[in-house]
mmCIF file of C-alpha atoms in Angstrom:
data_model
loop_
_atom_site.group_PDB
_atom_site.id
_atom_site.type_symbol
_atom_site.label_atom_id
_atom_site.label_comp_id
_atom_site.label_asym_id
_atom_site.label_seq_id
_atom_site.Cartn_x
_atom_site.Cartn_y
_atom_site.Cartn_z
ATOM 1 C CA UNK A 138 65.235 201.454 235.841
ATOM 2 C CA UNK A 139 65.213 198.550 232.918
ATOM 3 C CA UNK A 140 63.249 195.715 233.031
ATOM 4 C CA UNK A 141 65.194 192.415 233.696
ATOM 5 C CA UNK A 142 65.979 190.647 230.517
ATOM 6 C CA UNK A 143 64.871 187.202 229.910
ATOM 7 C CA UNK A 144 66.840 184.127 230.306
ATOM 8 C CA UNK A 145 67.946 182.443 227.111
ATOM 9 C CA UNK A 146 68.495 178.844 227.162
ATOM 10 C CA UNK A 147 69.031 176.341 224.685
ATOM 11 C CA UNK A 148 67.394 173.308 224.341
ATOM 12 C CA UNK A 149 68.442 170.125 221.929
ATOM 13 C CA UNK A 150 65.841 167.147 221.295
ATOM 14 C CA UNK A 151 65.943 164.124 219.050
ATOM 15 C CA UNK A 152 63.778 161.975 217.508
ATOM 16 C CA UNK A 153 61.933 160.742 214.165
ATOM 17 C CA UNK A 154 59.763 158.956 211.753
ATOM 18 C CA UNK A 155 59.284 154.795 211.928
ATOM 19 C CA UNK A 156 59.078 153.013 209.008
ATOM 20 C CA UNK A 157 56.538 150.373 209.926
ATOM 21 C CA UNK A 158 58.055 146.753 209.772
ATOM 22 C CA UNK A 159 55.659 145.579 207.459
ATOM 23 C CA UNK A 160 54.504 148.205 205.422
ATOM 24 C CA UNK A 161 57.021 150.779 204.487
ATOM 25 C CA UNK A 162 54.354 153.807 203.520
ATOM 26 C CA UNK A 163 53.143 153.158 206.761
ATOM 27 C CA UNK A 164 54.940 155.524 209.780
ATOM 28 C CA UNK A 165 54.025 156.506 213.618
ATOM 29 C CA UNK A 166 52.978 159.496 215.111
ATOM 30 C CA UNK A 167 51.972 160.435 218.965
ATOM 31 C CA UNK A 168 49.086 162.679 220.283
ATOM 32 C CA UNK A 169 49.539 164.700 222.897
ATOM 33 C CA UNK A 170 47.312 167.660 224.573
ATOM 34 C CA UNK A 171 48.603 171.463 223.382
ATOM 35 C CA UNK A 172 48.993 173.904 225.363
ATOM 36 C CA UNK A 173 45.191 174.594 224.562
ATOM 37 C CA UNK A 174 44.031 171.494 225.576
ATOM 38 C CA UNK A 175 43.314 169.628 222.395
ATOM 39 C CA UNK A 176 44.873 167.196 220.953
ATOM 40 C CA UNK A 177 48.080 167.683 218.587
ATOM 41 C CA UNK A 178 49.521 164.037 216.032
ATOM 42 C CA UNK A 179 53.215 164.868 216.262
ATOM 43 C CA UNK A 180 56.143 163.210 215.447
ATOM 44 C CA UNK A 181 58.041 161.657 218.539
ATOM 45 C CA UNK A 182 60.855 163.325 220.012
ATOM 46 C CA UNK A 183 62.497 164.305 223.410
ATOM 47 C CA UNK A 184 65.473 165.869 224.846
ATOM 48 C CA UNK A 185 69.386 164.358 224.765
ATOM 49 C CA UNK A 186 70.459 163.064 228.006
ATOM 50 C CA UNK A 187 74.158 164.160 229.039
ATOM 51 C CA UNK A 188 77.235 161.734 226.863
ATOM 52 C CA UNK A 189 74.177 160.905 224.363
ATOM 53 C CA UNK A 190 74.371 160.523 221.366
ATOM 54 C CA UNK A 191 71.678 162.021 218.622
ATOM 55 C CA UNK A 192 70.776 158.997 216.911
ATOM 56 C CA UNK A 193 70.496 157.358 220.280
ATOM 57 C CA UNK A 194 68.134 159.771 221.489
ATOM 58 C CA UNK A 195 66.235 159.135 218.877
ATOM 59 C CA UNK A 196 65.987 155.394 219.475
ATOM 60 C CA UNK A 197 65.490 155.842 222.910
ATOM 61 C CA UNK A 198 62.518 158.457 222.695
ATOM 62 C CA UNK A 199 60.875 157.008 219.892
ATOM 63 C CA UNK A 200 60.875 153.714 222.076
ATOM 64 C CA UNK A 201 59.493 155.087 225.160
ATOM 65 C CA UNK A 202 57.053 157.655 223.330
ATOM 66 C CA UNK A 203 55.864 154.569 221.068
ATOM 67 C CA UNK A 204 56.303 151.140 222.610
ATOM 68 C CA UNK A 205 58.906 150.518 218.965
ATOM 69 C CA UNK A 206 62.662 149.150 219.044
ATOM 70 C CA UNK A 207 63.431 151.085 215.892
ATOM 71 C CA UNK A 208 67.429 151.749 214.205
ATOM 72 C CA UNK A 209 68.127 154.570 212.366
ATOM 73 C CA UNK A 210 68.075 154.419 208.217
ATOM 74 C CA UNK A 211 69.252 158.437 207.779
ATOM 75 C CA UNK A 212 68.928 161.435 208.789
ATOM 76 C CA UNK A 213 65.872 163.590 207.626
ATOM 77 C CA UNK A 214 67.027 166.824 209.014
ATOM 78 C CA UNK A 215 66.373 169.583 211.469
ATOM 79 C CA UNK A 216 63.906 172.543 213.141
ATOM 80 C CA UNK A 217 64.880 174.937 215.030
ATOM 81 C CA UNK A 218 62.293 176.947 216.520
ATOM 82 C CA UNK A 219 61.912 179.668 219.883
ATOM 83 C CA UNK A 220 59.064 179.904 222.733
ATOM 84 C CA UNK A 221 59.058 181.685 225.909
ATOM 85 C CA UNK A 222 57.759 179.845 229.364
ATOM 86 C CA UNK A 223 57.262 182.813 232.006
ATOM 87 C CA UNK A 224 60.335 184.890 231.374
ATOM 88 C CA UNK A 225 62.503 182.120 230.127
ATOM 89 C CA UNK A 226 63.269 182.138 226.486
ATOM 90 C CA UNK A 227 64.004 178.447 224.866
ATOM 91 C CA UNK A 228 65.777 178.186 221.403
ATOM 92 C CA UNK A 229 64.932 174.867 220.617
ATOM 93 C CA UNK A 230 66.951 172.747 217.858
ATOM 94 C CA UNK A 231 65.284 168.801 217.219
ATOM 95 C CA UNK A 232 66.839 166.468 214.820
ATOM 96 C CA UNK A 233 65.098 164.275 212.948
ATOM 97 C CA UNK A 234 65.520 160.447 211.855
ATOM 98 C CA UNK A 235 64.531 158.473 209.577
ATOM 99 C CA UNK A 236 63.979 155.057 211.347
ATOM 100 C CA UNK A 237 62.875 151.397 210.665
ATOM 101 C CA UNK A 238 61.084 149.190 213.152
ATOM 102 C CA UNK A 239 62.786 146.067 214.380
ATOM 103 C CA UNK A 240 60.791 144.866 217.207
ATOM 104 C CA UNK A 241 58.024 145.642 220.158
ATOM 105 C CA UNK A 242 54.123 147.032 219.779
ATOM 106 C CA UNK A 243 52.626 149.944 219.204
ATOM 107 C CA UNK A 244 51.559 151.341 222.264
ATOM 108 C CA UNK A 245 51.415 154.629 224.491
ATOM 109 C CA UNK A 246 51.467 153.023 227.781
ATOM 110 C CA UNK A 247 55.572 152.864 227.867
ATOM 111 C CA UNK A 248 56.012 156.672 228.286
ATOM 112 C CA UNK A 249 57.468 157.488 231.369
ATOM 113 C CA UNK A 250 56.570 161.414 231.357
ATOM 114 C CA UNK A 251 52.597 160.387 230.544
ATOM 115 C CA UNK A 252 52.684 162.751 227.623
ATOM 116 C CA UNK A 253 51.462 160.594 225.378
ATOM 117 C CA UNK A 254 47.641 160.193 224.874
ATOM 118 C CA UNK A 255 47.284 158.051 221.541
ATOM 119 C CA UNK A 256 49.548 156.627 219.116
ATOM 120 C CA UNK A 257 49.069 155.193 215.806
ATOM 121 C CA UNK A 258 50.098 153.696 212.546
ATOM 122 C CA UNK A 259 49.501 156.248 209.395
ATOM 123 C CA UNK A 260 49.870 156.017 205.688
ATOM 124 C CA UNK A 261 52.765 158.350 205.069
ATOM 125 C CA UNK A 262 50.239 160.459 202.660
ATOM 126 C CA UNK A 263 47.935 160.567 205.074
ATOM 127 C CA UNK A 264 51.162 162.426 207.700
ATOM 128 C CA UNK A 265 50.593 166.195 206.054
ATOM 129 C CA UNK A 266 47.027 166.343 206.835
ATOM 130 C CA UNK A 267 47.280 165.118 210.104
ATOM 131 C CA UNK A 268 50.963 166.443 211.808
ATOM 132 C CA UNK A 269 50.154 169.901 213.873
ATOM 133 C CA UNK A 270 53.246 171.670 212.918
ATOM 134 C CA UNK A 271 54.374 173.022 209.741
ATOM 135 C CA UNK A 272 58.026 172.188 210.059
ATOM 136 C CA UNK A 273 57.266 168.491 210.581
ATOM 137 C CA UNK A 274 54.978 168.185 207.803
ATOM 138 C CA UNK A 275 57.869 169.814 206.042
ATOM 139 C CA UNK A 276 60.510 166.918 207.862
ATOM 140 C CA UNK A 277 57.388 164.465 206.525
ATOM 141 C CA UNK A 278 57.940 165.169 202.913
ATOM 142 C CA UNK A 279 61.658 165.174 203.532
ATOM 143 C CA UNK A 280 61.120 161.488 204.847
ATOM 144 C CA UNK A 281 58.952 160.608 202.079
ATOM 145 C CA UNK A 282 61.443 161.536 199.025
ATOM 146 C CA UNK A 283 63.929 159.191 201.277
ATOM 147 C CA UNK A 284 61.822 156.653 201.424
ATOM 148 C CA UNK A 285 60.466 156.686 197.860
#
């Protein structure tokens, strides 16, 4: 008798760098606990809703991960990466953005899901050392040649 194989499903999130209103070196990242407990600076992101656009995920997650009204400038690019929860397989794609702030405060207290522990404003040299995940330190220095 074979073991049952796991479920593959595919996941598709959206979200992106914020080009601080008044500084433009300046961008913001979220903390969040890993799966280890600590705490991990990433950039903010979260999954499409159904008839959604990309870029308006983007928007709308960066918004309610960060407290920022934000548009998009371009697009940086994407990751695409696979975990397994239980006997589920996920094959995750996220696309990254490249946006500017127009309006609201920095602030974690707008996220709905409570994911968020901390946000802040960094220097975007400052984003390699700090980001938890080598793609998005790799989708930093994507951003940066954009913005430069």
């Amino acid at each position: 008798m074979s073991a049952p194989s796991n479920r593959t499903v595919t996941e598709v999130s959206a979200g992106g760098l914020v080009i601080s209103a008044t500084n433009p070196n300046e961008v913001a990242l979220i903390s969040h606990r890993n799966r280890g407990g600590g705490m991990d600076w990433v950039i903010p992101k979260g999954h499409v809703e159904p008839g959604e656009a990309l870029e308006q995920t983007a928007k709308r997650e960066v918004e309610e991960e960060t407290g920022l009204a934000c548009e998009v400038v371009s697009k940086i690019g994407e990751i695409q990466y696979g975990f397994t929860v239980g006997k589920k397989r996920i094959k995750k794609t996220v696309h990254h953005y490249l946006l500017r702030h127009t309006g609201g405060e920095l602030s974690a207290t707008n996220d709905p899901t409570g994911e968020v522990v901390d946000v802040r404003w960094f220097d975007l040299s400052e984003v390699g050392d700090v980001l938890a995940h080598a793609t998005e330190k790799r989708i930093a220095e994507k951003a940066q040649r954009l913005i430069q």
